[in-house]
């Protein structure tokens, strides 16, 4: 398997392969592997995608059927918390009886953010059932282009 990146830890170099790149990103964002459904409870956690560009990180959550008013995003120190609570009631009248169906949905996901985030410029948008949170990197955390240094 090809090496994606070399990580220096306590003076030693570690090869980071494709198989453990996901684990590296999980550790970087403080993620733990969570089940997305819990049997016999009706509880479901939204799936998340985390991607990185040279200037930003993006956290995308699939939460279709929600209204943006139902979604809460909180930042406390370096912990980003995304939660939502919705309540839906339906009623259907038929001949001699009424059937009512209740629906409650709630979730809470937390992410520990790296120190390289510019907390004052975090933005979020909700469109077509996907919540996208842009986490801009601080200038000093952005990769610098390679350059040649002249010897005097």
PDB file of C-alpha atoms in Angstrom:
ATOM      1  CA  UNK A   1       0.000   0.000   0.000  1.00  0.00           C
ATOM      2  CA  UNK A   2       1.358   3.447  -0.812  1.00  0.00           C
ATOM      3  CA  UNK A   3       2.200   5.927   1.909  1.00  0.00           C
ATOM      4  CA  UNK A   4       0.065   9.059   1.980  1.00  0.00           C
ATOM      5  CA  UNK A   5       1.977  11.000   4.565  1.00  0.00           C
ATOM      6  CA  UNK A   6       4.816  10.732   7.075  1.00  0.00           C
ATOM      7  CA  UNK A   7       3.957  11.747  10.619  1.00  0.00           C
ATOM      8  CA  UNK A   8       6.650  12.595  13.124  1.00  0.00           C
ATOM      9  CA  UNK A   9       5.745  11.592  16.651  1.00  0.00           C
ATOM     10  CA  UNK A  10       8.243  12.073  19.496  1.00  0.00           C
ATOM     11  CA  UNK A  11      11.140  12.216  17.056  1.00  0.00           C
ATOM     12  CA  UNK A  12      10.202   9.042  15.175  1.00  0.00           C
ATOM     13  CA  UNK A  13       8.652   8.859  11.734  1.00  0.00           C
ATOM     14  CA  UNK A  14       5.486   6.866  11.124  1.00  0.00           C
ATOM     15  CA  UNK A  15       4.150   5.957   7.691  1.00  0.00           C
ATOM     16  CA  UNK A  16       0.470   6.744   7.334  1.00  0.00           C
ATOM     17  CA  UNK A  17      -1.177   4.443   4.795  1.00  0.00           C
ATOM     18  CA  UNK A  18      -4.607   4.728   3.224  1.00  0.00           C
ATOM     19  CA  UNK A  19      -6.017   2.228   5.740  1.00  0.00           C
ATOM     20  CA  UNK A  20      -5.237   4.333   8.775  1.00  0.00           C
ATOM     21  CA  UNK A  21      -5.727   7.794   7.175  1.00  0.00           C
ATOM     22  CA  UNK A  22      -9.366   7.599   8.276  1.00  0.00           C
ATOM     23  CA  UNK A  23      -8.270   6.828  11.844  1.00  0.00           C
ATOM     24  CA  UNK A  24      -5.834   9.761  11.729  1.00  0.00           C
ATOM     25  CA  UNK A  25      -8.624  12.158  10.674  1.00  0.00           C
ATOM     26  CA  UNK A  26     -10.947  10.713  13.342  1.00  0.00           C
ATOM     27  CA  UNK A  27      -8.289  11.328  15.989  1.00  0.00           C
ATOM     28  CA  UNK A  28      -7.591  14.799  14.586  1.00  0.00           C
ATOM     29  CA  UNK A  29     -11.264  15.806  14.951  1.00  0.00           C
ATOM     30  CA  UNK A  30     -11.831  13.860  18.165  1.00  0.00           C
ATOM     31  CA  UNK A  31     -14.201  11.422  16.450  1.00  0.00           C
ATOM     32  CA  UNK A  32     -14.979   8.014  17.775  1.00  0.00           C
ATOM     33  CA  UNK A  33     -16.528   5.329  15.608  1.00  0.00           C
ATOM     34  CA  UNK A  34     -20.229   5.487  16.379  1.00  0.00           C
ATOM     35  CA  UNK A  35     -23.007   3.276  15.142  1.00  0.00           C
ATOM     36  CA  UNK A  36     -25.482   5.195  13.010  1.00  0.00           C
ATOM     37  CA  UNK A  37     -28.489   3.229  14.208  1.00  0.00           C
ATOM     38  CA  UNK A  38     -29.267   1.750  17.590  1.00  0.00           C
ATOM     39  CA  UNK A  39     -31.441  -1.391  17.420  1.00  0.00           C
ATOM     40  CA  UNK A  40     -34.821  -1.347  19.184  1.00  0.00           C
ATOM     41  CA  UNK A  41     -34.588   2.372  20.041  1.00  0.00           C
ATOM     42  CA  UNK A  42     -35.523   4.219  16.844  1.00  0.00           C
ATOM     43  CA  UNK A  43     -32.467   6.460  17.349  1.00  0.00           C
ATOM     44  CA  UNK A  44     -30.406   7.322  14.294  1.00  0.00           C
ATOM     45  CA  UNK A  45     -27.290   9.497  14.069  1.00  0.00           C
ATOM     46  CA  UNK A  46     -26.752  11.475  10.885  1.00  0.00           C
ATOM     47  CA  UNK A  47     -23.813  10.385   8.789  1.00  0.00           C
ATOM     48  CA  UNK A  48     -20.964  12.850   8.497  1.00  0.00           C
ATOM     49  CA  UNK A  49     -18.351  13.632   5.845  1.00  0.00           C
ATOM     50  CA  UNK A  50     -15.242  15.604   6.747  1.00  0.00           C
ATOM     51  CA  UNK A  51     -13.076  17.004   3.993  1.00  0.00           C
ATOM     52  CA  UNK A  52     -10.067  19.275   3.828  1.00  0.00           C
ATOM     53  CA  UNK A  53      -8.852  21.841   1.327  1.00  0.00           C
ATOM     54  CA  UNK A  54      -5.741  23.963   1.606  1.00  0.00           C
ATOM     55  CA  UNK A  55      -7.737  26.777   3.256  1.00  0.00           C
ATOM     56  CA  UNK A  56     -10.600  25.026   5.091  1.00  0.00           C
ATOM     57  CA  UNK A  57     -12.101  21.952   6.651  1.00  0.00           C
ATOM     58  CA  UNK A  58     -15.727  21.112   5.858  1.00  0.00           C
ATOM     59  CA  UNK A  59     -18.090  19.067   8.012  1.00  0.00           C
ATOM     60  CA  UNK A  60     -21.188  17.885   6.115  1.00  0.00           C
ATOM     61  CA  UNK A  61     -24.088  16.121   7.873  1.00  0.00           C
ATOM     62  CA  UNK A  62     -26.943  14.391   6.052  1.00  0.00           C
ATOM     63  CA  UNK A  63     -30.079  15.480   7.928  1.00  0.00           C
ATOM     64  CA  UNK A  64     -32.947  15.484   5.427  1.00  0.00           C
ATOM     65  CA  UNK A  65     -36.419  16.526   6.502  1.00  0.00           C
ATOM     66  CA  UNK A  66     -35.216  19.039   9.081  1.00  0.00           C
ATOM     67  CA  UNK A  67     -35.872  22.757   9.097  1.00  0.00           C
ATOM     68  CA  UNK A  68     -32.906  24.996   9.742  1.00  0.00           C
ATOM     69  CA  UNK A  69     -34.777  26.397  12.765  1.00  0.00           C
ATOM     70  CA  UNK A  70     -34.619  22.904  14.336  1.00  0.00           C
ATOM     71  CA  UNK A  71     -30.817  22.706  14.090  1.00  0.00           C
ATOM     72  CA  UNK A  72     -28.454  24.057  16.750  1.00  0.00           C
ATOM     73  CA  UNK A  73     -24.722  24.559  16.267  1.00  0.00           C
ATOM     74  CA  UNK A  74     -22.695  25.490  19.349  1.00  0.00           C
ATOM     75  CA  UNK A  75     -18.999  26.132  19.822  1.00  0.00           C
ATOM     76  CA  UNK A  76     -17.611  25.848  23.347  1.00  0.00           C
ATOM     77  CA  UNK A  77     -13.846  26.292  23.463  1.00  0.00           C
ATOM     78  CA  UNK A  78     -12.670  23.779  20.844  1.00  0.00           C
ATOM     79  CA  UNK A  79     -15.775  21.542  20.882  1.00  0.00           C
ATOM     80  CA  UNK A  80     -18.310  21.908  18.059  1.00  0.00           C
ATOM     81  CA  UNK A  81     -21.743  20.491  18.926  1.00  0.00           C
ATOM     82  CA  UNK A  82     -24.470  19.944  16.341  1.00  0.00           C
ATOM     83  CA  UNK A  83     -27.908  18.962  17.584  1.00  0.00           C
ATOM     84  CA  UNK A  84     -31.533  18.987  16.470  1.00  0.00           C
ATOM     85  CA  UNK A  85     -34.972  18.259  17.880  1.00  0.00           C
ATOM     86  CA  UNK A  86     -38.122  17.962  15.800  1.00  0.00           C
ATOM     87  CA  UNK A  87     -41.663  16.913  16.553  1.00  0.00           C
ATOM     88  CA  UNK A  88     -44.126  15.997  13.809  1.00  0.00           C
ATOM     89  CA  UNK A  89     -47.765  15.081  14.258  1.00  0.00           C
ATOM     90  CA  UNK A  90     -50.047  13.728  11.593  1.00  0.00           C
ATOM     91  CA  UNK A  91     -53.745  12.974  11.638  1.00  0.00           C
ATOM     92  CA  UNK A  92     -55.872  11.017   9.206  1.00  0.00           C
ATOM     93  CA  UNK A  93     -59.647  10.828   9.486  1.00  0.00           C
ATOM     94  CA  UNK A  94     -61.417   7.747   8.185  1.00  0.00           C
ATOM     95  CA  UNK A  95     -65.059   6.683   8.635  1.00  0.00           C
ATOM     96  CA  UNK A  96     -65.496   6.081  12.380  1.00  0.00           C
ATOM     97  CA  UNK A  97     -62.004   6.547  13.706  1.00  0.00           C
ATOM     98  CA  UNK A  98     -59.023   8.867  13.646  1.00  0.00           C
ATOM     99  CA  UNK A  99     -55.470   7.620  13.361  1.00  0.00           C
ATOM    100  CA  UNK A 100     -52.695   9.799  14.739  1.00  0.00           C
ATOM    101  CA  UNK A 101     -49.017   9.294  14.131  1.00  0.00           C
ATOM    102  CA  UNK A 102     -46.307  11.015  16.139  1.00  0.00           C
ATOM    103  CA  UNK A 103     -42.735  11.441  15.069  1.00  0.00           C
ATOM    104  CA  UNK A 104     -39.865  12.692  17.159  1.00  0.00           C
ATOM    105  CA  UNK A 105     -36.336  13.059  15.917  1.00  0.00           C
ATOM    106  CA  UNK A 106     -33.338  14.257  17.841  1.00  0.00           C
ATOM    107  CA  UNK A 107     -29.597  13.834  17.641  1.00  0.00           C
ATOM    108  CA  UNK A 108     -26.413  15.338  19.002  1.00  0.00           C
ATOM    109  CA  UNK A 109     -22.930  15.054  17.464  1.00  0.00           C
ATOM    110  CA  UNK A 110     -19.806  16.619  18.929  1.00  0.00           C
ATOM    111  CA  UNK A 111     -16.419  17.216  17.329  1.00  0.00           C
ATOM    112  CA  UNK A 112     -13.180  18.347  18.965  1.00  0.00           C
ATOM    113  CA  UNK A 113     -11.669  20.893  16.591  1.00  0.00           C
ATOM    114  CA  UNK A 114      -7.941  21.277  15.954  1.00  0.00           C
ATOM    115  CA  UNK A 115      -6.077  24.404  17.083  1.00  0.00           C
ATOM    116  CA  UNK A 116      -5.581  25.447  13.450  1.00  0.00           C
ATOM    117  CA  UNK A 117      -9.217  26.629  13.059  1.00  0.00           C
ATOM    118  CA  UNK A 118     -10.072  30.339  12.797  1.00  0.00           C
ATOM    119  CA  UNK A 119     -13.042  30.190  15.188  1.00  0.00           C
ATOM    120  CA  UNK A 120     -14.281  33.699  14.341  1.00  0.00           C
ATOM    121  CA  UNK A 121     -14.934  32.826  10.690  1.00  0.00           C
ATOM    122  CA  UNK A 122     -16.868  29.545  10.972  1.00  0.00           C
ATOM    123  CA  UNK A 123     -19.947  29.512   8.712  1.00  0.00           C
ATOM    124  CA  UNK A 124     -22.828  27.079   8.214  1.00  0.00           C
ATOM    125  CA  UNK A 125     -25.454  26.505   5.514  1.00  0.00           C
ATOM    126  CA  UNK A 126     -28.346  24.055   5.205  1.00  0.00           C
ATOM    127  CA  UNK A 127     -29.506  23.088   1.716  1.00  0.00           C
ATOM    128  CA  UNK A 128     -31.266  20.028   0.271  1.00  0.00           C
ATOM    129  CA  UNK A 129     -31.023  18.089   3.543  1.00  0.00           C
ATOM    130  CA  UNK A 130     -27.279  18.613   4.009  1.00  0.00           C
ATOM    131  CA  UNK A 131     -25.821  20.804   6.748  1.00  0.00           C
ATOM    132  CA  UNK A 132     -22.406  22.129   5.658  1.00  0.00           C
ATOM    133  CA  UNK A 133     -20.086  23.788   8.148  1.00  0.00           C
ATOM    134  CA  UNK A 134     -17.017  25.586   6.835  1.00  0.00           C
ATOM    135  CA  UNK A 135     -14.101  25.673   9.277  1.00  0.00           C
ATOM    136  CA  UNK A 136     -11.474  28.102   7.906  1.00  0.00           C
ATOM    137  CA  UNK A 137      -7.848  27.505   8.821  1.00  0.00           C
ATOM    138  CA  UNK A 138      -5.823  30.242  10.490  1.00  0.00           C
ATOM    139  CA  UNK A 139      -3.298  31.844   8.127  1.00  0.00           C
ATOM    140  CA  UNK A 140      -0.328  30.324   9.943  1.00  0.00           C
ATOM    141  CA  UNK A 141      -1.871  26.835   9.566  1.00  0.00           C
ATOM    142  CA  UNK A 142      -2.244  27.028   5.782  1.00  0.00           C
ATOM    143  CA  UNK A 143       0.430  25.249   3.723  1.00  0.00           C
ATOM    144  CA  UNK A 144       3.148  27.510   2.411  1.00  0.00           C
ATOM    145  CA  UNK A 145       4.518  27.152  -1.131  1.00  0.00           C
ATOM    146  CA  UNK A 146       7.990  25.682  -1.529  1.00  0.00           C
ATOM    147  CA  UNK A 147      10.763  28.197  -2.151  1.00  0.00           C
ATOM    148  CA  UNK A 148      14.479  28.225  -2.791  1.00  0.00           C
ATOM    149  CA  UNK A 149      16.743  29.974  -0.319  1.00  0.00           C
ATOM    150  CA  UNK A 150      19.835  31.644  -1.756  1.00  0.00           C
ATOM    151  CA  UNK A 151      23.122  31.186   0.026  1.00  0.00           C
ATOM    152  CA  UNK A 152      25.016  34.396   0.644  1.00  0.00           C
TER     153      UNK A 152
END
